[in-house]
Amino acid sequence: MEDTIARYRTQLSCNFKQLDEAFAACMQDAIALLSEEGINDYLDGASLVCKIGRGFDPVLTYLEEMPILVHRLGDEGLLGKVSQAVWKMSRTPNGRSIPAFLQALPEACRRMSSTELVENYIAIVFDMMERTTGSIHGFHTTIPSPGLPKLLGQMPYLMSQLALGGLKNWIEYGIRNYGSHPQRQEEYFNLESADSKAMLQHERHGTLFTHHERKLNLYLKACWENTEYLVPYSVDFRDMRQQQPYFDDFGIRIPDVFDDAQGVSGIDRYRAVLAHMAAHQRWTKKVVADNFSPQQRMAIERLEDSRVEYLAMQEYPGLRRLFMALHPVPQEDECNTQTESCFRHRLAMFSWALLNPAHGYQNVQINEFAGKFRAKMAEGNATTADMVQLAISFVARTRLQSDQLPNVYFANTAIGYRDDNRHLWQFIEEGDEEEAFEERKQSEQNQEIQGLPPRHYPEWDYSTQTYRPDWTSVYESLHPSGNPAVIDALLQKHAALAKRLKQIVDLLKPQNYTRVRYQEEGSELDLDVAIRSLIDFKGGANPDPRINMSHKHDGRNIAVMLLLDLSASISEVPEGATQSILELSQEAVSLLAYAIEALGDPFAIAGFASNTRHEVRYQHIKGFKEHWNDEVKGRLAAMQAGYSTRMGAAVRHAAHYLEHQQADKKLLLILTDGEPSDIDVDDPQLLTQDTRQAVKELDQKGIYSYCISLDPRADEYVRDIFGKRVTVVDNVQRLPERMTQVFVTLTG
């Protein structure tokens, strides 16, 4: 054997001194797993890797890993393909990425079952490398790819999360959007940016929250009469300690993706998590935490979790299947009480015994306390305070000296569908002085984002004809109030126009009566039906009792959303005008609101402005259920201009509310003074095309959109967005009149 290895050593053209120590061990694997021809290719490939001039590490990685990889895939031709790929990479400015490329290759091969897939993987990596490697004057490639080392470093994790097609799409998205931004490119391929994580979740095979948000909201409302906001959080890919679900005053926090687990689908895992937290919100009372030890608090949390689940299963027996499938099943003797702290393991056993009466545990104390728990629950009046007393007793009776050991047993003790129970505890000792506590509390409140949690919407990238997932963040809030007398003064100023509007409104109101037949009670007798009923009665058959009829107005069924552009440009005074666009908009909206209120149509008013894709501000001025009163007038009077015009996100959010209105016709009326734009967008066509796509989405939802533009240059872009559904007001002084005319035309 030594002679054979020595002969192979002379065949390997590599003179690193470290190689002599490792070569024999590497060759033993090669001789055992490769054919004679494969060994020759293996040594030739190692010689080629040695010649690239990148030190000993790439050679050693190739020698150690390739025999096992080739044997697993059953194709010795991969030896030459990998060495040629390494040689090709060494001829580019990306030579420093070769060790990372070779180190990521074993995980790629382990995840793939054929040489063809491995070749596709290598092709994807090289395509990314070539497209992100910089050049001078466009033809000399001299600047290494910023994202390639980061990508290869994250590759083992990426391969565990994505199929090859998903990996290709994820890489393609990063190249397309960050190819010319080195720093952002590094953040994307190192999974540091929110965009990177969102795209990764989009390509995963798990159940995405964004795809089932409406369904989960309906589940929570229908089953639990709970209307809390669901706020997803992203999983931190670099943190091995996964965040647990929780709820607070600002909503219910849940993961943005769930994979299938233990035979339970992702959507059912969401239902289990929401059922558990909704049960806490319904039945749990706060407990003062200051006087309990950490172990007592853990036991109280477990008992309270079990109590609310018991009550939830009484109301919805089908939850038992989900809870039992997702709950870990700790074995009775798997924790060694002599060398480990088994307190967590003991609590997990206790929790499982409370959930599953057929648990089979022989532990006397667990069986005793499980019996006490069930007896208390059978009484029908068990409270959080009862669980506190039972938990304290359990800790005292089952305490072991080894519970204090630093070596804590964690296996099968984490119950993933339960929240972290932060809602259960109330702390009294907030600070040394009451005044300091009040100041800190006020500071924390000021730091909270005002309004509702953000909603995320995609944005259309016209260059690739794809959506950027969860690209924009829309923050909505109630508009601050002002002086309603300002709006009353505007209406008085346009009293003549308001009078003409009232005449038009009276004509638009339903005038015709429609007969409603086959009524048991009505305003008059329906002779045709009455005669048929009399004939049936004379003939011995049961007569139809619905012999009356009534009349009703042939009514309108229209819901209107008025969306106002509140960007900074509307504060300007146009040439030839004496008022700013903001003031003219207030007059026009006031008259229009006056007219719609008189008609009785449900309508809402909202304004929007943006400060990059991360902050699209959406302010409610009037809700559909609100009347045109002083409160609404005050909000309209307080309107202010600022920031930019990211119209697509605002249109999608307005449609979110409008599509839920029960109306035959839904109209979104948009008032703007310029084309869509924002400070973080260089391509002037990007937001225009995104708004055009948003309008198409509205058409698919049955929402009719119409734009009133105050920009004299609007013909250059507005018809590309809205087609023929647009009115350009050249003389802004006539805006109040033109706007009401448009509404009457659209709804008359």
XYZ file of C-alpha atoms in Angstrom, residues 25-332:
308
model
C -5.276 9.574 4.262
C -6.842 11.209 1.213
C -5.622 8.463 -1.089
C -7.067 5.742 1.102
C -10.546 7.151 0.491
C -9.802 7.583 -3.215
C -8.552 4.009 -3.627
C -11.591 2.645 -1.793
C -14.171 4.703 -3.700
C -12.756 5.401 -7.184
C -11.761 3.283 -10.182
C -8.220 3.404 -11.546
C -9.294 5.823 -14.252
C -11.124 7.894 -11.652
C -7.978 8.062 -9.512
C -6.007 9.385 -12.491
C -8.645 12.067 -13.107
C -8.664 12.828 -9.377
C -4.902 13.407 -9.279
C -4.930 15.386 -12.517
C -7.681 17.597 -11.099
C -5.742 18.134 -7.863
C -2.626 19.051 -9.886
C -4.655 21.639 -11.802
C -6.039 23.105 -8.577
C -2.503 23.300 -7.201
C -1.357 25.347 -10.196
C -3.851 28.179 -9.656
C -1.553 29.776 -7.087
C -4.054 30.088 -4.243
C -2.154 28.158 -1.591
C -2.631 24.789 0.026
C -6.218 25.041 1.287
C -8.006 24.625 -2.085
C -5.855 21.562 -2.879
C -6.573 19.938 0.476
C -10.321 20.621 0.191
C -10.397 19.076 -3.279
C -8.456 15.983 -2.159
C -10.570 15.433 0.958
C -14.051 16.031 -0.453
C -14.090 14.921 -4.075
C -13.858 11.108 -3.654
C -16.860 11.070 -1.312
C -18.891 13.450 -3.517
C -18.161 11.524 -6.704
C -18.980 8.208 -5.056
C -22.280 9.589 -3.737
C -23.333 10.841 -7.180
C -21.911 7.860 -9.068
C -20.220 9.962 -11.773
C -16.427 10.218 -11.848
C -16.678 12.742 -14.671
C -17.464 15.336 -12.016
C -13.789 15.308 -10.940
C -12.613 17.007 -14.105
C -15.593 19.365 -14.254
C -14.926 20.693 -10.753
C -11.196 21.159 -11.333
C -11.898 22.961 -14.614
C -14.414 25.198 -12.838
C -11.771 26.069 -10.223
C -9.232 26.813 -12.982
C -11.740 28.999 -14.805
C -12.506 30.956 -11.625
C -8.783 31.456 -11.006
C -8.497 33.210 -14.390
C -10.872 35.948 -13.168
C -10.481 38.587 -10.431
C -12.481 36.254 -8.128
C -9.639 33.913 -7.171
C -10.139 34.630 -3.481
C -13.575 33.015 -3.669
C -12.173 29.615 -4.719
C -11.832 28.203 -1.159
C -15.414 29.228 -0.384
C -16.592 27.682 -3.669
C -14.962 24.338 -2.835
C -16.201 24.397 0.768
C -19.807 25.011 -0.328
C -19.708 22.247 -2.942
C -20.204 19.278 -0.535
C -23.481 20.729 0.772
C -24.664 21.375 -2.788
C -23.892 17.786 -3.780
C -25.553 16.418 -0.658
C -28.777 18.280 -1.501
C -28.784 17.150 -5.132
C -29.195 13.659 -6.455
C -27.552 13.893 -9.879
C -24.505 15.295 -11.624
C -26.799 17.300 -13.878
C -28.138 19.265 -10.918
C -24.638 19.887 -9.590
C -23.596 21.146 -13.019
C -26.626 23.460 -13.040
C -25.614 24.715 -9.607
C -22.078 25.475 -10.806
C -23.511 27.227 -13.869
C -25.708 29.413 -11.629
C -22.724 30.407 -9.478
C -20.588 31.234 -12.503
C -23.377 33.213 -14.136
C -23.673 35.295 -10.971
C -19.887 35.751 -10.841
C -19.640 36.918 -14.443
C -22.542 39.359 -14.197
C -21.338 40.996 -10.983
C -17.606 41.172 -11.765
C -16.629 44.769 -12.550
C -14.705 45.964 -15.577
C -12.728 48.989 -16.758
C -14.090 50.666 -19.902
C -16.435 47.734 -20.309
C -13.997 45.053 -21.486
C -11.189 44.425 -18.931
C -12.666 42.531 -15.943
C -10.541 43.633 -13.004
C -12.938 44.255 -10.091
C -14.019 41.097 -8.187
C -17.686 40.393 -7.559
C -18.704 41.987 -4.226
C -21.484 39.499 -3.612
C -19.835 36.201 -4.630
C -17.943 35.538 -1.351
C -21.071 36.377 0.644
C -23.223 34.119 -1.531
C -20.846 31.165 -1.185
C -20.650 31.707 2.566
C -24.442 31.494 2.853
C -24.792 28.680 0.325
C -25.185 25.784 2.826
C -28.127 27.535 4.436
C -29.623 28.588 1.110
C -29.447 25.030 -0.201
C -31.304 23.810 2.879
C -34.108 26.313 2.276
C -34.512 26.504 -1.503
C -34.802 24.184 -4.445
C -32.406 24.835 -7.302
C -35.016 26.830 -9.221
C -35.763 28.937 -6.176
C -32.049 29.540 -5.622
C -31.689 30.700 -9.214
C -34.622 33.108 -8.863
C -33.271 34.478 -5.586
C -29.818 35.092 -7.083
C -31.334 36.596 -10.232
C -33.336 39.064 -8.154
C -30.194 40.199 -6.308
C -28.213 40.663 -9.515
C -31.025 42.541 -11.215
C -31.656 45.009 -8.420
C -28.222 45.410 -6.831
C -25.766 44.632 -9.616
C -24.549 48.238 -9.693
C -24.542 48.804 -5.899
C -21.598 46.911 -4.310
C -22.562 47.537 -0.688
C -26.231 46.659 -1.168
C -25.173 43.639 -3.189
C -23.077 42.372 -0.273
C -25.966 42.920 2.146
C -28.390 41.080 -0.135
C -26.245 37.985 -0.725
C -25.251 37.870 2.955
C -28.944 37.767 3.971
C -28.623 41.052 5.863
C -31.239 43.132 4.041
C -34.991 42.877 4.569
C -35.401 42.636 0.804
C -33.141 39.579 0.705
C -35.086 37.821 3.452
C -38.434 38.683 1.870
C -37.334 37.272 -1.477
C -35.992 34.152 0.224
C -39.333 33.617 1.924
C -41.065 34.168 -1.399
C -39.058 31.347 -2.976
C -39.420 28.948 -0.054
C -41.915 26.092 -0.117
C -43.406 26.967 3.268
C -46.767 28.610 3.940
C -46.309 32.377 3.670
C -48.331 34.627 5.954
C -48.801 37.165 3.163
C -50.601 34.538 1.052
C -53.089 33.676 3.824
C -53.482 36.927 5.762
C -57.144 37.438 4.900
C -57.995 33.807 5.671
C -56.297 33.999 9.089
C -57.995 37.291 9.939
C -61.362 35.750 9.139
C -60.517 32.659 11.206
C -59.601 34.810 14.207
C -62.731 36.924 13.883
C -65.191 34.096 13.186
C -63.965 31.591 15.769
C -62.667 33.871 18.498
C -64.475 37.202 17.902
C -61.002 38.703 17.888
C -60.095 41.600 15.598
C -56.487 42.119 16.702
C -54.016 43.059 13.973
C -51.738 40.270 12.776
C -48.173 41.530 12.457
C -45.658 39.100 10.898
C -42.010 39.111 11.909
C -39.148 37.776 9.819
C -37.159 34.795 11.011
C -33.561 35.748 11.785
C -31.578 33.288 9.680
C -28.366 33.863 11.649
C -29.877 33.419 15.111
C -30.179 29.832 16.219
C -32.679 30.850 18.935
C -35.935 31.321 17.082
C -38.259 34.102 18.199
C -41.559 32.918 19.667
C -44.964 34.328 18.767
C -46.378 36.894 21.175
C -49.014 39.593 21.454
C -49.112 43.059 22.989
C -51.120 46.260 22.714
C -50.108 46.724 19.078
C -51.170 43.359 17.668
C -50.426 39.660 17.448
C -46.887 38.858 16.283
C -46.497 35.653 14.285
C -43.786 34.281 11.948
C -44.036 35.318 8.311
C -43.626 31.697 7.167
C -44.435 28.251 8.540
C -43.233 24.978 7.045
C -45.207 21.756 7.360
C -44.162 19.926 10.529
C -45.156 16.728 12.372
C -47.774 16.018 9.728
C -49.411 19.423 10.252
C -49.666 21.842 7.349
C -48.318 25.371 7.596
C -51.789 26.936 7.603
C -52.894 24.638 10.452
C -49.785 25.631 12.413
C -50.906 29.248 12.040
C -54.361 28.267 13.297
C -52.895 26.492 16.331
C -50.731 29.503 17.215
C -53.627 31.946 16.838
C -56.027 29.713 18.794
C -53.563 29.489 21.687
C -53.008 33.257 21.853
C -56.709 34.065 21.361
C -57.493 31.740 24.267
C -54.988 33.642 26.419
C -56.595 36.949 25.463
C -60.018 35.641 26.414
C -59.275 33.851 29.692
C -55.886 34.871 31.129
C -55.496 37.490 33.859
C -52.203 39.226 34.652
C -50.031 38.016 37.530
C -47.593 40.142 39.551
C -44.210 38.590 38.810
C -41.985 40.194 41.427
C -42.514 37.609 44.190
C -41.925 34.450 42.141
C -38.683 32.631 41.402
C -37.719 31.856 37.778
C -38.706 28.210 38.173
C -42.049 29.122 39.680
C -42.722 31.494 36.795
C -41.908 28.774 34.250
C -44.308 26.387 35.976
C -47.062 29.031 36.150
C -46.684 29.677 32.423
C -46.958 25.953 31.606
C -50.052 25.495 33.788
C -51.754 28.600 32.391
C -50.953 27.465 28.833
C -52.567 24.122 29.578
C -55.618 25.748 31.213
C -56.471 27.999 28.260
C -55.882 25.132 25.823
C -58.234 22.940 27.870
C -60.913 25.642 27.627
C -60.248 26.137 23.921
C -60.597 22.406 23.240
C -63.885 22.359 25.141
C -65.172 24.959 22.693
C -63.449 23.570 19.563
C -62.636 19.853 20.016
C -60.779 19.741 16.694
C -57.938 21.758 18.222
C -56.842 18.725 20.242
C -55.497 17.044 17.120
C -53.366 20.079 16.244
C -52.078 20.657 19.767
C -51.157 17.000 20.264
C -49.416 16.784 16.893
C -47.306 19.888 17.551
C -46.542 19.276 21.231
C -43.201 17.507 21.854
C -43.453 14.085 23.506
C -40.629 13.824 26.085
C -39.636 10.333 27.141
C -39.752 9.680 30.848
